[in-house]
Amino acid sequence: MSNLEALYQEVILDHNRKPRNFREMENADRRIEGRNPLCGDEITLWVKLDGDTVADVSFKSTGCAVSKSSASLMTSSVKGKTVDETLALFDRFHQMITGKLADGEREKMGSLAALGGVARFPIRVKCASLAWHALRSAVQGGGQEVSTEHEGPPQTEGA
Ligand code: ZN
């Protein structure tokens, strides 16, 4: 394992041990349940919007380290972003975890880059994307539940 991969691994373990924004939210505008039946990951996501800005986001989840750390990193990354910026970031994140980012682009993803190694483990892609699917559903005002059940690699959509 390279030094960089070791660092990424440490980021994931840290966010799994001490997930950020891991709490219920009073007065949230949106509350979404998400699940990944393949792995047994379940998440509840709360989002507070201020106009078209993600003013606050929090979650609670049970499941594997990848799903929990991804949710933690996601909440840390999108707070204060507009809905459009959030959706664009989701697209780039999804490209990263499915191995579609160009060389050198992963390093520009900030702390989210820690999850780039998931691209080598297709079964983990759904774990890493669960929180993001819930987030997208939340900011787009969609249904109250999302599931990765019908999402299977290879994933070509932005959906
Ligand atoms: Zn999982």
Coordinates of N, CA and C and ligand atoms in Angstrom, one line a residue:
M1 N 0.9 -1.2 0.0 CA 0.0 0.0 0.0 C 0.9 1.3 0.0
S2 N 0.6 2.2 -0.9 CA 1.4 3.4 -0.9 C 1.1 4.3 0.3
N3 N 2.0 5.3 0.5 CA 1.7 6.2 1.6 C 0.4 6.9 1.4
L4 N 0.1 7.3 0.2 CA -1.2 8.0 -0.1 C -2.4 7.1 0.2
E5 N -2.3 5.9 -0.2 CA -3.4 4.9 0.0 C -3.6 4.7 1.5
A6 N -2.5 4.7 2.2 CA -2.5 4.5 3.7 C -3.2 5.7 4.3
L7 N -2.9 6.9 3.8 CA -3.5 8.1 4.4 C -5.0 8.0 4.1
Y8 N -5.4 7.7 2.9 CA -6.8 7.6 2.5 C -7.5 6.6 3.4
Q9 N -6.8 5.5 3.7 CA -7.4 4.4 4.6 C -7.7 5.0 6.0
E10 N -6.7 5.8 6.4 CA -6.8 6.4 7.8 C -8.0 7.4 7.8
V11 N -8.2 8.1 6.7 CA -9.3 9.1 6.7 C -10.7 8.3 6.8
I12 N -10.8 7.2 6.1 CA -12.0 6.4 6.1 C -12.2 5.8 7.5
L13 N -11.2 5.3 8.1 CA -11.3 4.7 9.5 C -11.7 5.8 10.5
D14 N -11.1 7.0 10.4 CA -11.4 8.1 11.3 C -12.8 8.5 11.2
H15 N -13.3 8.6 9.9 CA -14.7 9.1 9.8 C -15.7 8.0 10.2
N16 N -15.3 6.7 10.1 CA -16.1 5.6 10.6 C -16.2 5.6 12.1
R17 N -15.0 5.9 12.8 CA -15.0 5.9 14.2 C -15.7 7.1 14.8
K18 N -15.5 8.3 14.1 CA -16.0 9.5 14.6 C -16.8 10.2 13.5
P19 N -17.9 9.7 13.1 CA -18.6 10.3 12.0 C -19.1 11.7 12.3
R20 N -18.8 12.6 11.3 CA -19.2 14.0 11.5 C -20.7 14.2 11.2
N21 N -21.3 15.1 11.8 CA -22.7 15.5 11.6 C -23.6 14.2 11.8
F22 N -23.2 13.4 12.8 CA -24.0 12.2 13.1 C -25.0 12.5 14.1
R23 N -26.2 13.0 13.7 CA -27.2 13.4 14.7 C -28.5 13.6 14.0
E24 N -29.6 13.5 14.7 CA -30.9 13.8 14.2 C -30.9 15.4 14.1
M25 N -31.8 15.9 13.2 CA -31.9 17.3 13.1 C -33.4 17.7 13.3
E26 N -33.5 18.6 14.3 CA -34.8 19.2 14.4 C -35.0 20.2 13.3
N27 N -36.3 20.5 13.0 CA -36.6 21.5 11.9 C -35.9 21.3 10.6
A28 N -35.6 20.1 10.2 CA -35.1 19.8 8.9 C -36.2 20.0 7.8
D29 N -35.8 20.4 6.6 CA -36.7 20.6 5.6 C -37.0 19.2 4.9
R30 N -36.0 18.4 4.9 CA -36.1 17.1 4.2 C -35.6 16.0 5.1
R31 N -36.2 14.9 5.1 CA -35.7 13.7 5.8 C -35.9 12.5 4.8
I32 N -34.8 11.8 4.6 CA -34.8 10.8 3.6 C -34.2 9.5 4.2
E33 N -34.9 8.4 4.0 CA -34.4 7.1 4.4 C -33.7 6.4 3.1
G34 N -32.6 5.9 3.3 CA -31.9 5.2 2.2 C -31.4 3.8 2.7
R35 N -31.4 2.9 1.8 CA -30.8 1.6 2.2 C -30.1 0.9 1.0
N36 N -29.2 0.1 1.4 CA -28.4 -0.7 0.4 C -28.6 -2.1 0.8
P37 N -29.6 -2.8 0.2 CA -29.9 -4.2 0.6 C -28.7 -5.1 0.4
L38 N -27.9 -4.8 -0.5 CA -26.8 -5.7 -0.9 C -25.8 -5.9 0.3
C39 N -25.7 -4.8 1.1 CA -24.7 -4.9 2.2 C -25.4 -4.7 3.5
G40 N -26.6 -4.3 3.5 CA -27.3 -4.1 4.8 C -27.2 -2.7 5.4
D41 N -26.6 -1.7 4.6 CA -26.5 -0.4 5.0 C -27.8 0.4 5.0
E42 N -28.0 1.1 6.1 CA -29.2 1.9 6.2 C -28.9 3.3 6.7
I43 N -29.5 4.3 6.1 CA -29.2 5.7 6.5 C -30.4 6.5 6.6
T44 N -30.5 7.4 7.5 CA -31.5 8.5 7.6 C -30.7 9.8 7.4
L45 N -31.2 10.6 6.5 CA -30.5 11.8 6.2 C -31.4 13.0 6.4
W46 N -30.9 14.0 7.1 CA -31.7 15.3 7.3 C -31.0 16.4 6.5
V47 N -31.8 17.2 5.9 CA -31.3 18.4 5.1 C -32.1 19.6 5.4
K48 N -31.4 20.7 5.7 CA -32.0 22.0 5.9 C -31.5 22.9 4.8
L49 N -32.5 23.4 4.0 CA -32.2 24.3 2.9 C -32.4 25.7 3.2
D50 N -31.6 26.6 2.7 CA -31.8 28.0 2.8 C -31.8 28.6 1.4
G51 N -33.0 28.7 0.8 CA -33.1 29.0 -0.6 C -32.6 27.8 -1.4
D52 N -31.6 28.0 -2.2 CA -31.0 26.9 -2.9 C -29.7 26.5 -2.4
T53 N -29.4 26.8 -1.1 CA -28.2 26.4 -0.5 C -28.4 25.4 0.6
V54 N -27.5 24.4 0.7 CA -27.6 23.3 1.7 C -27.1 24.0 3.0
A55 N -28.0 24.4 3.8 CA -27.6 25.1 5.1 C -27.1 24.2 6.1
D56 N -27.7 23.0 6.2 CA -27.2 22.0 7.2 C -27.6 20.6 6.7
V57 N -26.8 19.7 7.0 CA -27.1 18.3 6.7 C -26.5 17.4 7.7
S58 N -27.3 16.4 8.1 CA -26.8 15.4 9.1 C -27.4 14.1 8.8
F59 N -26.9 13.0 9.5 CA -27.3 11.7 9.2 C -27.1 10.8 10.4
K60 N -27.8 9.7 10.4 CA -27.6 8.6 11.2 C -27.6 7.3 10.4
S61 N -26.7 6.4 10.7 CA -26.7 5.2 9.8 C -26.2 4.0 10.6
T62 N -26.5 2.8 10.0 CA -25.9 1.6 10.5 C -25.4 0.9 9.2
G63 N -24.3 0.2 9.3 CA -23.8 -0.5 8.2 C -22.3 -0.5 8.2
C64 N -21.7 -0.7 7.1 CA -20.3 -0.9 7.0 C -19.5 0.4 7.1
A65 N -18.2 0.3 7.2 CA -17.3 1.4 7.4 C -17.3 2.3 6.2
V66 N -17.5 1.7 5.0 CA -17.5 2.5 3.8 C -18.7 3.4 3.7
S67 N -19.9 2.8 4.0 CA -21.1 3.6 3.9 C -21.1 4.7 5.0
K68 N -20.7 4.4 6.2 CA -20.7 5.4 7.2 C -19.7 6.5 7.0
S69 N -18.5 6.2 6.6 CA -17.5 7.2 6.4 C -17.8 8.0 5.2
S70 N -18.4 7.4 4.2 CA -18.8 8.2 3.0 C -19.9 9.2 3.3
A71 N -20.8 8.8 4.2 CA -21.9 9.7 4.6 C -21.3 10.9 5.4
S72 N -20.3 10.5 6.3 CA -19.7 11.6 7.1 C -18.9 12.5 6.2
L73 N -18.1 12.0 5.3 CA -17.4 12.9 4.3 C -18.3 13.7 3.5
M74 N -19.4 13.1 3.1 CA -20.4 13.8 2.2 C -20.9 15.0 3.0
T75 N -21.4 14.8 4.2 CA -22.0 15.9 5.0 C -21.0 17.0 5.2
S76 N -19.7 16.6 5.4 CA -18.7 17.6 5.6 C -18.4 18.4 4.3
S77 N -18.7 17.8 3.2 CA -18.3 18.4 1.9 C -19.3 19.3 1.3
V78 N -20.6 19.1 1.6 CA -21.7 19.8 0.9 C -22.3 20.9 1.7
K79 N -22.0 21.0 3.0 CA -22.6 22.1 3.7 C -22.2 23.4 3.2
G80 N -23.2 24.3 2.9 CA -22.8 25.6 2.4 C -22.8 25.7 0.9
K81 N -22.9 24.5 0.2 CA -22.9 24.5 -1.2 C -24.3 24.7 -1.7
T82 N -24.4 25.2 -3.0 CA -25.8 25.3 -3.6 C -26.2 23.9 -4.0
V83 N -27.5 23.8 -4.3 CA -28.0 22.5 -4.8 C -27.3 22.1 -6.1
D84 N -27.1 23.1 -7.0 CA -26.4 22.8 -8.3 C -24.9 22.3 -8.0
E85 N -24.2 23.0 -7.1 CA -22.9 22.6 -6.8 C -22.9 21.2 -6.1
T86 N -23.9 20.9 -5.3 CA -24.0 19.6 -4.7 C -24.2 18.5 -5.7
L87 N -25.1 18.8 -6.7 CA -25.3 17.7 -7.7 C -24.1 17.5 -8.6
A88 N -23.4 18.6 -8.8 CA -22.2 18.5 -9.6 C -21.1 17.7 -8.9
L89 N -21.0 17.9 -7.6 CA -20.1 17.2 -6.8 C -20.4 15.7 -6.7
F90 N -21.7 15.4 -6.6 CA -22.2 14.0 -6.6 C -21.8 13.3 -7.9
D91 N -21.9 14.1 -9.1 CA -21.5 13.5 -10.3 C -20.0 13.1 -10.4
R92 N -19.2 14.0 -9.9 CA -17.8 13.8 -9.9 C -17.4 12.7 -8.9
F93 N -18.1 12.7 -7.7 CA -17.8 11.6 -6.8 C -18.2 10.3 -7.4
H94 N -19.3 10.2 -8.0 CA -19.8 9.0 -8.6 C -18.8 8.5 -9.7
Q95 N -18.3 9.5 -10.5 CA -17.3 9.1 -11.5 C -16.1 8.5 -10.8
M96 N -15.7 9.1 -9.7 CA -14.5 8.7 -9.0 C -14.6 7.2 -8.5
I97 N -15.8 6.9 -7.8 CA -15.9 5.6 -7.2 C -16.2 4.6 -8.3
T98 N -16.5 5.0 -9.5 CA -16.7 4.0 -10.6 C -15.5 4.0 -11.5
G99 N -14.4 4.7 -11.1 CA -13.2 4.6 -11.8 C -13.2 5.4 -13.1
K100 N -14.0 6.4 -13.2 CA -14.1 7.1 -14.5 C -13.5 8.5 -14.5
L101 N -12.9 8.9 -13.4 CA -12.2 10.1 -13.3 C -10.8 10.0 -14.1
A102 N -10.5 11.1 -14.8 CA -9.2 11.1 -15.4 C -8.0 11.1 -14.4
D103 N -6.9 10.6 -14.9 CA -5.7 10.6 -14.0 C -5.5 12.0 -13.4
G104 N -5.2 12.0 -12.1 CA -4.9 13.2 -11.4 C -6.1 14.0 -10.9
E105 N -7.3 13.6 -11.3 CA -8.5 14.3 -10.9 C -8.9 13.8 -9.5
R106 N -8.6 12.6 -9.1 CA -9.0 12.1 -7.8 C -8.4 13.0 -6.7
E107 N -7.1 13.4 -6.9 CA -6.4 14.2 -5.9 C -7.0 15.5 -5.7
K108 N -7.9 16.0 -6.6 CA -8.5 17.3 -6.5 C -9.8 17.2 -5.8
M109 N -10.2 16.0 -5.3 CA -11.5 15.8 -4.7 C -11.5 16.1 -3.2
G110 N -10.3 16.6 -2.7 CA -10.2 16.9 -1.2 C -10.3 15.6 -0.4
S111 N -11.0 15.7 0.7 CA -11.1 14.5 1.6 C -11.9 13.4 1.0
L112 N -12.8 13.8 0.0 CA -13.6 12.8 -0.7 C -12.7 11.8 -1.4
A113 N -11.5 12.2 -1.8 CA -10.6 11.3 -2.5 C -10.3 10.1 -1.8
A114 N -10.5 10.1 -0.5 CA -10.2 8.9 0.4 C -11.0 7.7 -0.1
L115 N -12.2 8.0 -0.7 CA -13.0 6.9 -1.1 C -12.8 6.4 -2.5
G116 N -11.8 7.0 -3.2 CA -11.6 6.7 -4.6 C -11.2 5.2 -4.8
G117 N -10.6 4.6 -3.8 CA -10.1 3.2 -3.9 C -11.3 2.3 -4.0
V118 N -12.5 2.8 -3.7 CA -13.7 1.9 -3.9 C -13.9 1.5 -5.3
A119 N -13.3 2.2 -6.2 CA -13.5 1.9 -7.7 C -12.9 0.5 -8.0
R120 N -12.0 0.0 -7.1 CA -11.4 -1.3 -7.3 C -12.3 -2.4 -6.8
F121 N -13.4 -2.0 -6.0 CA -14.2 -3.0 -5.4 C -15.7 -2.7 -5.7
P122 N -16.1 -3.2 -6.9 CA -17.5 -2.8 -7.4 C -18.6 -3.0 -6.4
I123 N -18.5 -4.0 -5.6 CA -19.6 -4.3 -4.6 C -19.7 -3.2 -3.6
R124 N -18.6 -2.4 -3.4 CA -18.6 -1.3 -2.4 C -19.1 0.0 -3.0
V125 N -19.3 0.0 -4.3 CA -19.7 1.3 -4.9 C -21.1 1.7 -4.3
K126 N -22.0 0.7 -4.1 CA -23.3 1.1 -3.6 C -23.2 1.6 -2.1
C127 N -22.2 1.0 -1.4 CA -22.0 1.5 0.0 C -21.6 2.9 0.0
A128 N -20.7 3.3 -0.9 CA -20.1 4.6 -0.9 C -21.1 5.6 -1.5
S129 N -22.0 5.2 -2.4 CA -22.9 6.1 -3.0 C -24.3 6.3 -2.3
L130 N -24.5 5.4 -1.3 CA -25.8 5.4 -0.6 C -26.2 6.8 -0.1
A131 N -25.3 7.4 0.7 CA -25.6 8.7 1.3 C -25.8 9.8 0.2
W132 N -25.1 9.7 -0.8 CA -25.2 10.7 -1.9 C -26.5 10.5 -2.7
H133 N -27.0 9.3 -2.9 CA -28.3 9.1 -3.5 C -29.4 9.7 -2.6
A134 N -29.2 9.5 -1.3 CA -30.2 10.1 -0.4 C -30.1 11.6 -0.4
L135 N -28.9 12.1 -0.5 CA -28.8 13.6 -0.5 C -29.4 14.2 -1.8
R136 N -29.1 13.5 -2.9 CA -29.7 14.0 -4.2 C -31.2 14.0 -4.1
S137 N -31.8 12.9 -3.6 CA -33.2 12.8 -3.5 C -33.7 14.0 -2.6
A138 N -33.0 14.2 -1.5 CA -33.4 15.3 -0.6 C -33.4 16.7 -1.2
V139 N -32.3 17.0 -1.9 CA -32.2 18.4 -2.4 C -33.1 18.5 -3.7
Q140 N -33.5 17.4 -4.3 CA -34.4 17.5 -5.4 C -35.8 17.4 -5.0
G141 N -36.1 17.2 -3.7 CA -37.4 17.1 -3.2 C -38.1 15.9 -3.6
G142 N -37.4 14.8 -3.8 CA -38.0 13.6 -4.3 C -38.6 12.8 -3.2
G143 N -38.7 11.5 -3.4 CA -39.4 10.6 -2.5 C -38.7 10.5 -1.2
Q144 N -39.3 9.9 -0.2 CA -38.8 9.8 1.1 C -37.9 8.6 1.3
E145 N -37.8 7.8 0.3 CA -36.9 6.6 0.5 C -36.1 6.4 -0.8
V146 N -34.9 6.1 -0.6 CA -34.1 5.7 -1.8 C -33.4 4.4 -1.5
S147 N -33.2 3.6 -2.6 CA -32.6 2.3 -2.4 C -31.6 2.2 -3.5
T148 N -30.5 1.5 -3.2 CA -29.5 1.3 -4.3 C -29.8 -0.1 -5.0
E149 N -31.0 -0.6 -4.6 CA -31.3 -2.0 -5.1 C -31.2 -2.2 -6.6
H150 N -31.7 -1.1 -7.3 CA -31.7 -1.3 -8.7 C -30.5 -0.6 -9.4
E151 N -29.6 -0.2 -8.6 CA -28.4 0.4 -9.2 C -27.3 -0.7 -9.2
G152 N -26.8 -1.0 -10.4 CA -25.8 -2.0 -10.5 C -24.7 -1.6 -11.3
P153 N -23.5 -1.9 -10.9 CA -22.3 -1.6 -11.8 C -22.4 -2.5 -13.0
P154 N -21.9 -2.0 -14.2 CA -21.4 -0.7 -14.3 C -22.4 0.4 -14.4
Q155 N -22.2 1.5 -13.8 CA -23.1 2.6 -13.8 C -22.7 3.7 -14.8
T156 N -23.6 4.0 -15.6 CA -23.3 5.0 -16.6 C -24.0 6.3 -16.4
E157 N -25.1 6.2 -15.7 CA -25.9 7.4 -15.6 C -25.3 8.3 -14.6
G158 N -25.9 9.5 -14.5 CA -25.6 10.4 -13.4 C -26.7 10.1 -12.4
A159 N -27.4 9.1 -12.5 CA -28.6 8.9 -11.7 C -28.4 7.9 -10.6
Ligands
ZN1 ZN -21.8 -1.3 2.9

